[in-house]
XYZ file of C-alpha atoms in Angstrom:
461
model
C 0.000 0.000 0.000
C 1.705 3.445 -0.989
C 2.090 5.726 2.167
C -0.972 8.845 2.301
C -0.201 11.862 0.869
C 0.405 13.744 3.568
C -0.262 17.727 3.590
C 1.593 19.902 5.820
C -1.605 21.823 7.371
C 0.765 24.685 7.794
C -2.534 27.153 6.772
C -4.175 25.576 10.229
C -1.278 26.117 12.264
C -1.260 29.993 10.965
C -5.317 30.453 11.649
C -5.069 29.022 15.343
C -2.098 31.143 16.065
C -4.521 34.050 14.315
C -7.330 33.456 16.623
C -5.099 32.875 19.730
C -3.264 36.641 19.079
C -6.984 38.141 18.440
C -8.494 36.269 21.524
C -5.241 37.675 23.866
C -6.264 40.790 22.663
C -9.777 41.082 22.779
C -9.355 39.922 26.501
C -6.476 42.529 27.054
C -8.992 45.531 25.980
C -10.879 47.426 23.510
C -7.376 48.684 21.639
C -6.104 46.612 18.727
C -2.500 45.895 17.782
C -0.547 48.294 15.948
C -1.132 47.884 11.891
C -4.148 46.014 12.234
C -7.689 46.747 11.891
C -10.287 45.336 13.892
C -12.709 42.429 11.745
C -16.210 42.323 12.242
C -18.293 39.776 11.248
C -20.038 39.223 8.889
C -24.364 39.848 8.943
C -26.532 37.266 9.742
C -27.531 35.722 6.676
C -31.246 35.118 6.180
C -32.796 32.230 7.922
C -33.482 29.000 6.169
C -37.131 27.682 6.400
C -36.911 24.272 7.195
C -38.586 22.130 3.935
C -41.719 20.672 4.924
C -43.141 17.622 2.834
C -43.844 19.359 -0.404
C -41.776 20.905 -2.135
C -40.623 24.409 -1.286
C -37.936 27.093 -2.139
C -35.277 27.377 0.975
C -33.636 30.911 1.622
C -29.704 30.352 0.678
C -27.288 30.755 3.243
C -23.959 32.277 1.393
C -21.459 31.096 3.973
C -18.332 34.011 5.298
C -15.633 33.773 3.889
C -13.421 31.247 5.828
C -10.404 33.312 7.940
C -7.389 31.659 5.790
C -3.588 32.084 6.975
C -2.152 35.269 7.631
C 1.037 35.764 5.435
C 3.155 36.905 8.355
C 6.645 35.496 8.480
C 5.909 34.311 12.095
C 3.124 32.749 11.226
C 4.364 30.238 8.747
C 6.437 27.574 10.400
C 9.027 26.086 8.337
C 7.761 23.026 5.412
C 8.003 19.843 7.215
C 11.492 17.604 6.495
C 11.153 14.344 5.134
C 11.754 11.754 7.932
C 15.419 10.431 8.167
C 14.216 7.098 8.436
C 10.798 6.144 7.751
C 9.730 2.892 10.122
C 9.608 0.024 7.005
C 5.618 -0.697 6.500
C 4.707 -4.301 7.709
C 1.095 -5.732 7.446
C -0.806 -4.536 10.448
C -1.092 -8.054 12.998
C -4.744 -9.620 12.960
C -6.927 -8.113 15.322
C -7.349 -9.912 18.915
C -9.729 -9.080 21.583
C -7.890 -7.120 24.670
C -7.327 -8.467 27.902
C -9.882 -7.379 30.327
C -9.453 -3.938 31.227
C -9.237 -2.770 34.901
C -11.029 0.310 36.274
C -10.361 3.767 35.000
C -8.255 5.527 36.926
C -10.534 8.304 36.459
C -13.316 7.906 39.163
C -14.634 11.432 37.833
C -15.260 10.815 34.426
C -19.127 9.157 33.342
C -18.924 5.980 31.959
C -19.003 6.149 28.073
C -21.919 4.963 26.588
C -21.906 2.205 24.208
C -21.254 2.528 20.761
C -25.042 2.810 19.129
C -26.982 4.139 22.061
C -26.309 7.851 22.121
C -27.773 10.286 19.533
C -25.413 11.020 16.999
C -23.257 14.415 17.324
C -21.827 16.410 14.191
C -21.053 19.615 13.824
C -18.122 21.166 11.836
C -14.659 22.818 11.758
C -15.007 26.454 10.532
C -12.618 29.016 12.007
C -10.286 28.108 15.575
C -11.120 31.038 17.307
C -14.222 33.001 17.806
C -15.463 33.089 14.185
C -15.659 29.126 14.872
C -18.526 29.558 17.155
C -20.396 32.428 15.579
C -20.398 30.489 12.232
C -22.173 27.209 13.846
C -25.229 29.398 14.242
C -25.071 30.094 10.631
C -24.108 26.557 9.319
C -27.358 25.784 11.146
C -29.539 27.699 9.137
C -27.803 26.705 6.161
C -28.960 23.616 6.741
C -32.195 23.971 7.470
C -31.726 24.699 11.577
C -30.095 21.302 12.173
C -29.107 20.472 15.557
C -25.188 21.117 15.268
C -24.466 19.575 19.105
C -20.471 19.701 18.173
C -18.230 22.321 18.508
C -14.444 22.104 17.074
C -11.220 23.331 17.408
C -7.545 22.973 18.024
C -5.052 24.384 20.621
C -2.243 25.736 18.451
C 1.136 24.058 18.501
C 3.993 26.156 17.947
C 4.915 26.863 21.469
C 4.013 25.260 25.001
C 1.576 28.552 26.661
C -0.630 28.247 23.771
C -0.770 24.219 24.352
C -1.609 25.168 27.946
C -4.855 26.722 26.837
C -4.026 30.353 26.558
C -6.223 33.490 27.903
C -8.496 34.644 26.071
C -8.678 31.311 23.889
C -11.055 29.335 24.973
C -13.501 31.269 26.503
C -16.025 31.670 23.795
C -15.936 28.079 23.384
C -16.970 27.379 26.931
C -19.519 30.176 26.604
C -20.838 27.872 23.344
C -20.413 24.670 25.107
C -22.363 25.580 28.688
C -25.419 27.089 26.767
C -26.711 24.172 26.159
C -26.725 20.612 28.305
C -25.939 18.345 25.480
C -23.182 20.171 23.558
C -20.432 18.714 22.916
C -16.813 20.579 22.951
C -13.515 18.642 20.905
C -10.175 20.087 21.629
C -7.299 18.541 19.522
C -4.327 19.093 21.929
C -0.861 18.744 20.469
C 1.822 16.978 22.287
C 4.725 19.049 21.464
C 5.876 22.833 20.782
C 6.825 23.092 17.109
C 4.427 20.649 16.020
C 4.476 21.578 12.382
C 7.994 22.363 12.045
C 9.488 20.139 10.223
C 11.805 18.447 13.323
C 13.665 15.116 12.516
C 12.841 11.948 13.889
C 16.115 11.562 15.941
C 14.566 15.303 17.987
C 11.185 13.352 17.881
C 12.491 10.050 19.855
C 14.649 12.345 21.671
C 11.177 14.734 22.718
C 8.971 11.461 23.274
C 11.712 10.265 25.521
C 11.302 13.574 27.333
C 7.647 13.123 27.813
C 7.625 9.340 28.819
C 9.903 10.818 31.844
C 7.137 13.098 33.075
C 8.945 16.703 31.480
C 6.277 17.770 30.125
C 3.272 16.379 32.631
C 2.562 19.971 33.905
C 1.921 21.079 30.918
C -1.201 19.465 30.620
C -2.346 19.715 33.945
C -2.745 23.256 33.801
C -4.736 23.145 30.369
C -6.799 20.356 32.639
C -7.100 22.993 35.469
C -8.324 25.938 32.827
C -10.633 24.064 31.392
C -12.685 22.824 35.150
C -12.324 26.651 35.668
C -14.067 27.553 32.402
C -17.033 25.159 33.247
C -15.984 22.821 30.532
C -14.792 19.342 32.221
C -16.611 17.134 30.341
C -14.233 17.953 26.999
C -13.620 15.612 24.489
C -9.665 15.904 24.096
C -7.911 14.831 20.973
C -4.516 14.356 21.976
C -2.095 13.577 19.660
C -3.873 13.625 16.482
C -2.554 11.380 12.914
C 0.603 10.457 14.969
C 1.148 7.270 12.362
C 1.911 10.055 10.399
C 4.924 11.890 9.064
C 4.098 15.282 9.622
C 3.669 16.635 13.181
C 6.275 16.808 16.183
C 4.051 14.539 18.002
C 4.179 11.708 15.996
C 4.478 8.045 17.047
C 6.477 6.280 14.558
C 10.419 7.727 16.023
C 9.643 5.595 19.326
C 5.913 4.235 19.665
C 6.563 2.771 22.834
C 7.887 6.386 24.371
C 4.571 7.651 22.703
C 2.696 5.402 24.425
C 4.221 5.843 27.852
C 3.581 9.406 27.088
C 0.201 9.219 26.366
C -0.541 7.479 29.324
C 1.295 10.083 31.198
C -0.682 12.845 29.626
C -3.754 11.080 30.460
C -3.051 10.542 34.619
C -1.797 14.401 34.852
C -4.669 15.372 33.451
C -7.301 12.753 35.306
C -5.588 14.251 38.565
C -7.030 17.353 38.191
C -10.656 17.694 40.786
C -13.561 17.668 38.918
C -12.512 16.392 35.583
C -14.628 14.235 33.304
C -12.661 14.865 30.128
C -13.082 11.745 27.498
C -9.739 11.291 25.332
C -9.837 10.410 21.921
C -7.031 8.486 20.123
C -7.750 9.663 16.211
C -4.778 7.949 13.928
C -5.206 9.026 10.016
C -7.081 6.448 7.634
C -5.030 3.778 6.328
C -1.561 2.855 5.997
C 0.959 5.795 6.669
C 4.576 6.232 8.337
C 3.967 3.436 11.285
C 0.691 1.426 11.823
C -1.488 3.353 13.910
C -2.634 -0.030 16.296
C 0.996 0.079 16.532
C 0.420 4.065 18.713
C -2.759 2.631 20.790
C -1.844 2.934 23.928
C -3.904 0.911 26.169
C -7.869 0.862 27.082
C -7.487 2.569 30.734
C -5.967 5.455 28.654
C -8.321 5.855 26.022
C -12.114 7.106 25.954
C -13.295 7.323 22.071
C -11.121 5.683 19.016
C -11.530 8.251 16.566
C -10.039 8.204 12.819
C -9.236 11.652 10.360
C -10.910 9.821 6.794
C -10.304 12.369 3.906
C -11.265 11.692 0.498
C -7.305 10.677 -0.502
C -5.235 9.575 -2.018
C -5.937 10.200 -5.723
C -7.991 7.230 -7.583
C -8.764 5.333 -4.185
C -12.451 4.424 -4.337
C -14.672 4.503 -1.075
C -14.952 0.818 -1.128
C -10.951 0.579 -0.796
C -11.261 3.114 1.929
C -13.176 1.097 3.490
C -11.062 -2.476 3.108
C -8.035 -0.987 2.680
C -5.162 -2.204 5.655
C -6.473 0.281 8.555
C -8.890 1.233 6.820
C -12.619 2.329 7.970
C -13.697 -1.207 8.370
C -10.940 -2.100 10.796
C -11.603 0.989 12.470
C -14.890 -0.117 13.306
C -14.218 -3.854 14.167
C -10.815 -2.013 16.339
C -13.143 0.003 18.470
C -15.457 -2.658 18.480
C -12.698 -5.595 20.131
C -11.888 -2.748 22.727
C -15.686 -1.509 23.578
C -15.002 1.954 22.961
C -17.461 4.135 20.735
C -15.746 6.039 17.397
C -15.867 9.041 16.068
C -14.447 11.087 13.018
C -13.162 14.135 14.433
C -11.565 14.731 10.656
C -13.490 13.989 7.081
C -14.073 16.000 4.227
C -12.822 16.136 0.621
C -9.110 15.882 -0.569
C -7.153 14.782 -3.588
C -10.178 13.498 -5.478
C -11.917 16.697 -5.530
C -15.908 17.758 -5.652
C -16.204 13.917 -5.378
C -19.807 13.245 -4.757
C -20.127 9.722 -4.673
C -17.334 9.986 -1.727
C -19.645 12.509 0.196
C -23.004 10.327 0.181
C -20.518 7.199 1.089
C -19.663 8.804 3.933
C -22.269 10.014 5.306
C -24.316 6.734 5.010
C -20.899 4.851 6.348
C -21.674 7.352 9.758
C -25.178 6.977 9.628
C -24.718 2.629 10.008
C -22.126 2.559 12.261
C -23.093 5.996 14.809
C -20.279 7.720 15.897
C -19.865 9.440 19.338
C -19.649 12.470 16.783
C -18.341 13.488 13.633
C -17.450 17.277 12.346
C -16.400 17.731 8.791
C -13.213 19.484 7.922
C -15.200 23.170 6.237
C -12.407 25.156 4.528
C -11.016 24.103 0.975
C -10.156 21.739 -0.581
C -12.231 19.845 1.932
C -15.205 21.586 2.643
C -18.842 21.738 1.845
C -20.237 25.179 2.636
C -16.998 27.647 3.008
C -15.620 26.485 -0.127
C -17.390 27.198 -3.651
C -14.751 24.559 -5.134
C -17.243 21.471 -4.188
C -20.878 22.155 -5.308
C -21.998 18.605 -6.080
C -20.487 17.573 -2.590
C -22.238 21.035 -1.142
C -25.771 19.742 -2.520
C -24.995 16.256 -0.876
C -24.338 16.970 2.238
C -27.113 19.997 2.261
C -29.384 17.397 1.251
C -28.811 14.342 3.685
C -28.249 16.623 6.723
C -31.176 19.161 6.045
C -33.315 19.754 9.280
C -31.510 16.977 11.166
C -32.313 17.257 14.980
C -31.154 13.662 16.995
C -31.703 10.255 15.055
C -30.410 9.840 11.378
C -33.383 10.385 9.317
C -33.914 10.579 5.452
C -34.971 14.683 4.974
C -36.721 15.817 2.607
C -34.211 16.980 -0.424
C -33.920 20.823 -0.312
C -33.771 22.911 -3.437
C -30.098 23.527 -4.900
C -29.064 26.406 -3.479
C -26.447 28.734 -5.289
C -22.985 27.909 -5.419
C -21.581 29.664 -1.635
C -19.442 32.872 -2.420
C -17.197 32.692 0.583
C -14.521 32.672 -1.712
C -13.928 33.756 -5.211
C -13.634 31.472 -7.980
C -10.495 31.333 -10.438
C -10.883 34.142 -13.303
C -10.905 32.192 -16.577
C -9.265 35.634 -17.955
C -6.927 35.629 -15.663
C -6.255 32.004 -14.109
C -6.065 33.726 -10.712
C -7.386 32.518 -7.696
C -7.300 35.561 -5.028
C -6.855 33.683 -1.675
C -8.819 34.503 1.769
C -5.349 35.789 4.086
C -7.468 37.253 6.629
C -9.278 40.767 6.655
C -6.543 42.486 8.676
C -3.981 41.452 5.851
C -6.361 42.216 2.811
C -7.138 45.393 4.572
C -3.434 46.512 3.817
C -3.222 44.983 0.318
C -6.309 46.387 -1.209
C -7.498 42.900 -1.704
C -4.895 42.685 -4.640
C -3.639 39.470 -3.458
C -3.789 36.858 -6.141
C -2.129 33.222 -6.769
C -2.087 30.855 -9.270
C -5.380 28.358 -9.242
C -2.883 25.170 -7.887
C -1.461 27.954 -4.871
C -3.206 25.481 -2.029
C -0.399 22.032 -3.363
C 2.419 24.103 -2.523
C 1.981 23.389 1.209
C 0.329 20.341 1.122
């Protein structure tokens, strides 16, 4: 099986350490930082009315434009470096029940329910910082006022106070999450500072090391202690995310047995903290990469919620191969199956095969049978269905199976198409430019005269 093709989600990296620098200042005052002008977002658009049985027109719901990377030289981290030594691929060992698992050390946390039994959670990934949450509103209406129970976002990784939760960060996300009882807030968590770096694998065993030895254990206990404070104890925490991987600081493959004693550190520093009930979610990438991912798992006391990242990729690889492919979707589900745990897909969305359709309604029916804890779609381009205008076919798709959706998967009534979304501008046939979203503070200062070649987006992934 040929390794994933990897991207580098350097733009992510540059958005989170966007909304971290606006949330620090927002919480510092009503002044803004020097060169910058302050965004505002944008109007409520008009309300969808939710299709009844016959027929009917909806109101479209043009999505914002998606906050893209700022172009600042601090905010772009360096393009990953390929791996010194890649771990050689072997076929992944037949799956065998677990030995019986003790208690969880956690006496705080609620027991997870079983895989099947709770009403399904999505929701979506659509800006890190506070845009996130005002756009979930909106997504809503898009589709039809659909019960979007799952908040999403990521801690940024390029230094260890911003992996600590920093001020100003996560409050709006609490706010979201405590309005209402059965919300659900994900938090990917990286495991290391200079996560998207580029840092070799002999820093990487040297780092995991580090972190199997406790260095880094207080770390995560005070992003354990700011979230209790914030109300929001009952997180979902993606720790570690795609560590079979090649491109983050935090992956496994250098030393998976450090990784795992890491992990498991992680997990007790942050279980220590009074009144947690945090659920931890081990999410490998889809398929075959740099190590086996059931070579990362790290044990069943340690882990809440076996999660998977499933983008459409790579090129040419049908749904049904993503599904029987080695580590694929189906041994995802029979995995999380041997070890009782519930899945999820904190990660999907569209990738290397483009505005593939048949990929989209695959998907979604793949969630619908098998009911994961919760699923949130990646929403920027090239994977996205309702901030990016690149993926009409998949837009209508995913409009139409998801339209009005409160609790149990249902069949909805199929809304009318609605217009492509103008978030972002198409490519200019006259021109072949494709004028990227950097942010309003940095098209501000440019005039909006910013404009790249339609292919820009492959040169950092």
């Amino acid at each position: 099986m040929v390794l994933q093709q990897r991207r580098a989600r350097t733009g992510r990296l540059a958005v989170v350490a966007a909304a971290v620098a606006v949330s620090a200042a927002l919480a510092a005052g009503t002044g803004f930082a020097v060169g910058t002008v302050p965004f505002t977002e944008p109007p409520d658009p008009a309300s969808a009315t939710p299709v009844p049985p016959a027929p009917v027109t909806v109101a479209s719901d043009a999505p914002p434009a998606p906050q893209k990377p700022g172009v600042t030289a601090s905010d772009v981290p360096s393009a990953p470096q390929t791996p010194s030594a890649a771990p050689a691929l072997t076929a992944p060992p037949a799956l065998q029940p677990p030995a019986p698992a003790g208690p969880s050390s956690s006496a705080a946390a609620p027991a997870t329910p079983a895989p099947g039994t709770e009403s399904p959670a999505f929701g979506a990934f659509l800006d890190s910082g506070s845009r996130g949450v005002a756009r979930i509103r909106k997504l809503s209406r898009w589709l039809g006022n659909a019960d979007l129970r799952v908040g999403h976002t990521y801690l940024p990784g390029d230094r260890w106070s911003n992996i600590e939760g920093a001020p100003g960060f996560l409050e709006t996300w609490a706010r979201w999450r405590k309005a209402k009882d059965d919300r659900m807030f994900v938090l990917n968590v990286p495991l290391q500072e200079r996560n998207e770096e580029g840092v070799s694998d002999d820093e990487v065993r040297s780092l995991l090391r580090q972190g199997a030895a406790g260095d880094f254990d207080h770390h995560f206990r005070t992003l354990a202690e700011r979230l209790v404070a914030l109300g929001v104890p009952d997180t979902v925490l993606v720790l570690g995310w795609e560590m079979n991987g090649s491109t983050y600081t935090h992956r496994c493959g250098p030393d998976p047995e450090a990784w795992k004693t890491y992990w498991n550190r992680i997990v007790t520093a942050m279980r220590s903290v009074p009144g947690q009930q945090f659920r931890f979610d081990f999410t490998p990438s889809r398929g075959l990469d740099a190590v086996a991912w059931t070579q990362c798992y790290p044990g069943d006391d340690t882990v809440d919620i076996i999660g998977m990242d499933a983008y459409d990729q790579p090129r040419g690889l049908s749904f049904d191969e993503q599904v029987k492919e080695p580590l694929g979707l189906q041994t995802h589900v029979e995995f999380a199956r041997l070890h009782n745990k519930p899945i999820s897909y904190p990660e999907w969305g569209l990738f290397r095969n483009g505005d593939n359709v048949e990929y989209m309604r695959r998907m979604l029916a793949w969630m619908d049978e098998h009911k994961p804890l919760y699923n949130t779609v990646t929403d920027y381009c090239p994977h996205g269905v309702w901030q990016c205008p690149a993926n009409p076919g998949s837009s209508r798709a995913y409009r139409s199976a998801l339209f009005g959706r409160a609790d149990e998967p249902a069949t909805p009534p199929v809304p009318s198409v609605p217009p492509a979304p103008t978030g972002l501008p198409a490519v200019s046939p006259a021109t072949g430019c494709s004028p990227p979203r950097v942010g309003d503070w940095v098209e501000g200062g440019l005039g909006n005269g910013l404009c790249l070649p339609p292919d820009w987006r492959s040169w950092t992934r």
